[in-house]
mmCIF file of C-alpha atoms in Angstrom:
data_model
loop_
_atom_site.group_PDB
_atom_site.id
_atom_site.type_symbol
_atom_site.label_atom_id
_atom_site.label_comp_id
_atom_site.label_asym_id
_atom_site.label_seq_id
_atom_site.Cartn_x
_atom_site.Cartn_y
_atom_site.Cartn_z
ATOM 1 C CA ASP A 1420 2.673 -17.654 -14.750
ATOM 2 C CA GLY A 1421 2.210 -16.529 -11.199
ATOM 3 C CA PHE A 1422 3.357 -13.530 -9.276
ATOM 4 C CA ASN A 1423 4.834 -13.051 -5.849
ATOM 5 C CA ALA A 1424 3.068 -11.552 -2.873
ATOM 6 C CA THR A 1425 3.972 -10.682 0.696
ATOM 7 C CA LEU A 1426 1.330 -10.226 3.326
ATOM 8 C CA PHE A 1427 2.438 -7.810 6.035
ATOM 9 C CA SER A 1428 0.278 -8.225 9.094
ATOM 10 C CA ASP A 1429 0.216 -8.666 12.846
ATOM 11 C CA ALA A 1430 0.817 -12.097 14.375
ATOM 12 C CA ALA A 1431 -2.813 -13.186 13.848
ATOM 13 C CA GLY A 1432 -2.669 -12.042 10.234
ATOM 14 C CA ALA A 1433 0.584 -13.920 9.665
ATOM 15 C CA LYS A 1434 -1.076 -17.085 10.965
ATOM 16 C CA ALA A 1435 -3.948 -16.552 8.511
ATOM 17 C CA CYS A 1436 -1.383 -15.922 5.770
ATOM 18 C CA ALA A 1437 0.291 -19.257 6.499
ATOM 19 C CA SER A 1438 -3.100 -20.932 6.145
ATOM 20 C CA LEU A 1439 -3.660 -19.102 2.858
ATOM 21 C CA ARG A 1440 -0.297 -20.326 1.590
ATOM 22 C CA ARG A 1441 -1.416 -23.905 2.148
ATOM 23 C CA GLN A 1442 -4.771 -23.407 0.434
ATOM 24 C CA HIS A 1443 -4.228 -20.933 -2.402
ATOM 25 C CA ARG A 1444 -3.392 -23.530 -5.052
ATOM 26 C CA ARG A 1445 -6.736 -25.251 -4.588
ATOM 27 C CA ASN A 1446 -9.068 -22.321 -4.017
ATOM 28 C CA TYR A 1447 -7.958 -19.258 -5.959
ATOM 29 C CA LYS A 1448 -8.004 -18.372 -9.643
ATOM 30 C CA ASP A 1449 -5.002 -16.113 -9.126
ATOM 31 C CA ARG A 1450 -1.949 -18.309 -8.948
ATOM 32 C CA LEU A 1451 0.705 -16.981 -6.651
ATOM 33 C CA ALA A 1452 4.195 -18.042 -7.613
ATOM 34 C CA GLY A 1453 5.234 -17.360 -4.043
ATOM 35 C CA LEU A 1454 3.430 -16.018 -1.008
ATOM 36 C CA ARG A 1455 5.498 -14.747 1.896
ATOM 37 C CA CYS A 1456 4.169 -13.760 5.288
ATOM 38 C CA ALA A 1457 5.855 -11.024 7.319
ATOM 39 C CA VAL A 1458 4.901 -9.960 10.818
ATOM 40 C CA ALA A 1459 4.803 -6.207 11.330
ATOM 41 C CA ASN A 1460 4.772 -5.666 15.063
ATOM 42 C CA ALA A 1461 2.429 -2.819 15.849
ATOM 43 C CA SER A 1462 3.546 -0.481 18.598
ATOM 44 C CA THR A 1463 1.264 -0.047 21.571
ATOM 45 C CA THR A 1464 1.118 3.693 20.916
ATOM 46 C CA PHE A 1465 0.520 3.878 17.194
ATOM 47 C CA GLY A 1466 -0.887 0.433 16.514
ATOM 48 C CA PHE A 1467 -1.641 -1.041 13.135
ATOM 49 C CA ARG A 1468 -1.111 2.168 11.171
ATOM 50 C CA ALA A 1469 2.571 2.332 12.085
ATOM 51 C CA ALA A 1470 2.893 -1.311 11.039
ATOM 52 C CA LYS A 1471 1.168 -0.472 7.742
ATOM 53 C CA LEU A 1472 3.568 2.388 7.070
ATOM 54 C CA TRP A 1473 6.554 0.216 7.944
ATOM 55 C CA ALA A 1474 5.391 -2.349 5.378
ATOM 56 C CA PHE A 1475 5.630 0.254 2.593
ATOM 57 C CA THR A 1476 9.340 0.649 3.307
ATOM 58 C CA ALA A 1477 9.954 -3.090 3.742
ATOM 59 C CA THR A 1478 8.555 -4.444 0.471
ATOM 60 C CA PRO A 1479 11.093 -6.658 -1.319
ATOM 61 C CA TYR A 1480 9.653 -5.947 -4.805
ATOM 62 C CA ASP A 1481 10.366 -3.443 -7.576
ATOM 63 C CA LYS A 1482 6.611 -2.912 -7.999
ATOM 64 C CA SER A 1483 4.046 -3.312 -5.246
ATOM 65 C CA LEU A 1484 0.335 -2.992 -4.685
ATOM 66 C CA TYR A 1485 -0.913 -2.206 -1.195
ATOM 67 C CA ILE A 1486 -4.552 -3.011 -0.431
ATOM 68 C CA ASP A 1487 -6.136 -2.215 2.951
ATOM 69 C CA ALA A 1488 -7.639 -5.172 4.761
ATOM 70 C CA ASP A 1489 -11.106 -3.655 4.348
ATOM 71 C CA ALA A 1490 -10.753 -3.247 0.558
ATOM 72 C CA PHE A 1491 -11.767 -5.911 -1.930
ATOM 73 C CA PRO A 1492 -10.290 -6.093 -5.434
ATOM 74 C CA CYS A 1493 -12.949 -6.172 -8.150
ATOM 75 C CA ALA A 1494 -10.536 -7.590 -10.720
ATOM 76 C CA SER A 1495 -8.121 -10.494 -10.766
ATOM 77 C CA PHE A 1496 -4.597 -9.893 -9.559
ATOM 78 C CA GLN A 1497 -3.325 -10.867 -13.012
ATOM 79 C CA TRP A 1498 -5.414 -8.070 -14.557
ATOM 80 C CA LEU A 1499 -4.273 -5.584 -11.919
ATOM 81 C CA HIS A 1500 -0.657 -6.562 -12.533
ATOM 82 C CA ALA A 1501 -1.045 -6.247 -16.302
ATOM 83 C CA GLU A 1502 -2.639 -2.803 -15.989
ATOM 84 C CA LEU A 1503 -0.563 -1.309 -13.192
ATOM 85 C CA SER A 1504 2.888 -2.689 -13.964
ATOM 86 C CA PRO A 1505 3.495 -0.651 -17.157
ATOM 87 C CA ALA A 1506 2.193 2.516 -15.477
ATOM 88 C CA LEU A 1507 4.690 2.038 -12.645
ATOM 89 C CA GLU A 1508 7.465 2.481 -15.198
ATOM 90 C CA ARG A 1509 6.225 6.035 -15.648
ATOM 91 C CA TYR A 1510 4.834 6.903 -12.206
ATOM 92 C CA ASP A 1511 6.257 6.252 -8.750
ATOM 93 C CA VAL A 1512 3.042 6.215 -6.729
ATOM 94 C CA MET A 1513 -0.542 5.646 -7.857
ATOM 95 C CA ALA A 1514 -3.550 5.871 -5.572
ATOM 96 C CA THR A 1515 -7.282 6.344 -5.883
ATOM 97 C CA HIS A 1516 -9.036 9.612 -5.137
ATOM 98 C CA SER A 1517 -10.231 10.082 -1.590
ATOM 99 C CA SER A 1518 -13.952 10.187 -1.014
ATOM 100 C CA MET A 1519 -15.577 13.375 0.300
ATOM 101 C CA ARG A 1520 -15.678 12.897 4.036
ATOM 102 C CA ARG A 1521 -14.393 14.263 7.291
ATOM 103 C CA GLY A 1522 -14.712 17.807 6.054
ATOM 104 C CA TYR A 1523 -11.967 17.792 3.433
ATOM 105 C CA ALA A 1524 -12.937 20.738 1.283
ATOM 106 C CA HIS A 1525 -10.880 19.652 -1.689
ATOM 107 C CA ALA A 1526 -11.238 15.883 -1.575
ATOM 108 C CA LEU A 1527 -10.712 15.535 -5.321
ATOM 109 C CA HIS A 1528 -7.112 16.576 -4.715
ATOM 110 C CA TRP A 1529 -6.628 14.055 -1.916
ATOM 111 C CA LEU A 1530 -5.439 10.513 -2.462
ATOM 112 C CA ASN A 1531 -6.837 7.540 -0.616
ATOM 113 C CA ALA A 1532 -4.255 5.623 1.422
ATOM 114 C CA GLY A 1533 -6.221 2.358 1.184
ATOM 115 C CA VAL A 1534 -5.093 1.237 -2.293
ATOM 116 C CA ILE A 1535 -1.633 2.301 -3.412
ATOM 117 C CA ALA A 1536 0.511 0.952 -6.244
ATOM 118 C CA PHE A 1537 4.156 1.961 -6.141
ATOM 119 C CA ASN A 1538 7.559 1.218 -7.588
ATOM 120 C CA GLY A 1539 10.894 0.761 -5.835
ATOM 121 C CA HIS A 1540 12.452 4.062 -6.914
ATOM 122 C CA HIS A 1541 14.310 6.120 -4.295
ATOM 123 C CA ARG A 1542 11.743 8.924 -4.731
ATOM 124 C CA THR A 1543 9.019 6.490 -3.695
ATOM 125 C CA ARG A 1544 10.959 5.305 -0.669
ATOM 126 C CA LYS A 1545 11.439 8.939 0.407
ATOM 127 C CA VAL A 1546 7.652 9.489 0.317
ATOM 128 C CA PHE A 1547 7.016 6.487 2.544
ATOM 129 C CA LEU A 1548 9.841 7.273 4.970
ATOM 130 C CA ASP A 1549 8.582 10.863 5.280
ATOM 131 C CA TRP A 1550 5.053 9.543 5.842
ATOM 132 C CA LEU A 1551 6.269 7.115 8.524
ATOM 133 C CA ARG A 1552 8.434 9.712 10.316
ATOM 134 C CA THR A 1553 5.649 12.290 10.293
ATOM 135 C CA TYR A 1554 3.191 9.728 11.614
ATOM 136 C CA GLU A 1555 5.516 8.634 14.417
ATOM 137 C CA ALA A 1556 6.190 12.281 15.344
ATOM 138 C CA GLN A 1557 2.516 12.872 16.151
ATOM 139 C CA LYS A 1558 1.772 13.321 19.840
ATOM 140 C CA ALA A 1559 -1.233 11.012 19.550
ATOM 141 C CA PRO A 1560 -2.359 8.451 16.996
ATOM 142 C CA THR A 1561 -4.074 10.017 14.008
ATOM 143 C CA THR A 1562 -5.353 8.936 10.646
ATOM 144 C CA ASP A 1563 -2.628 8.281 8.138
ATOM 145 C CA GLN A 1564 -4.391 9.544 5.011
ATOM 146 C CA ARG A 1565 -3.786 13.262 5.605
ATOM 147 C CA LEU A 1566 -0.125 12.569 6.371
ATOM 148 C CA PHE A 1567 0.200 10.437 3.207
ATOM 149 C CA ASN A 1568 -1.087 13.327 1.110
ATOM 150 C CA GLU A 1569 1.214 15.808 2.813
ATOM 151 C CA ALA A 1570 4.243 13.535 2.278
ATOM 152 C CA ALA A 1571 3.278 13.056 -1.373
ATOM 153 C CA LEU A 1572 2.945 16.813 -1.892
ATOM 154 C CA ARG A 1573 6.352 17.464 -0.314
ATOM 155 C CA SER A 1574 8.043 14.860 -2.490
ATOM 156 C CA ASP A 1575 9.498 14.879 -5.965
ATOM 157 C CA ALA A 1576 7.818 11.539 -6.700
ATOM 158 C CA ARG A 1577 5.793 11.154 -9.875
ATOM 159 C CA ILE A 1578 2.245 10.625 -8.592
ATOM 160 C CA MET A 1579 -0.860 9.589 -10.498
ATOM 161 C CA ALA A 1580 -4.441 9.451 -9.254
ATOM 162 C CA LEU A 1581 -6.182 6.240 -10.284
ATOM 163 C CA PRO A 1582 -9.752 6.450 -11.594
#
């Protein structure tokens, strides 16, 4: 009763992923039915964020959960799957609220781009493609969170804020 996962990362991350694939059966409570490793080559201009945004459009699954490298799940992946999977039948994109920082006056209306659950619907893909195109159109690298929120607001995707 496992689930599949793909780790999108740079070359160093893909090497770590390969190591994880060898060890996960011995060391982890969460049993992965299959773990794939994909290298997302970061551009020299836009770096890891462009690679992150590319990964959203490249997922091979009908339902996906993106977790930033600096985030740590407080529940098992089985529990997350059981809770999020049914909700992704109803909503296209689910993300946590953004914290109040960097001067956002209405942070409760902003979504955090660090933990995002999403389905494979065409509306969802449009959000991520818009986010990626807007990010790449910037004259200089910028944070991706504001652009994620703007793409979500422009979309017709069904969006839910996670508690």
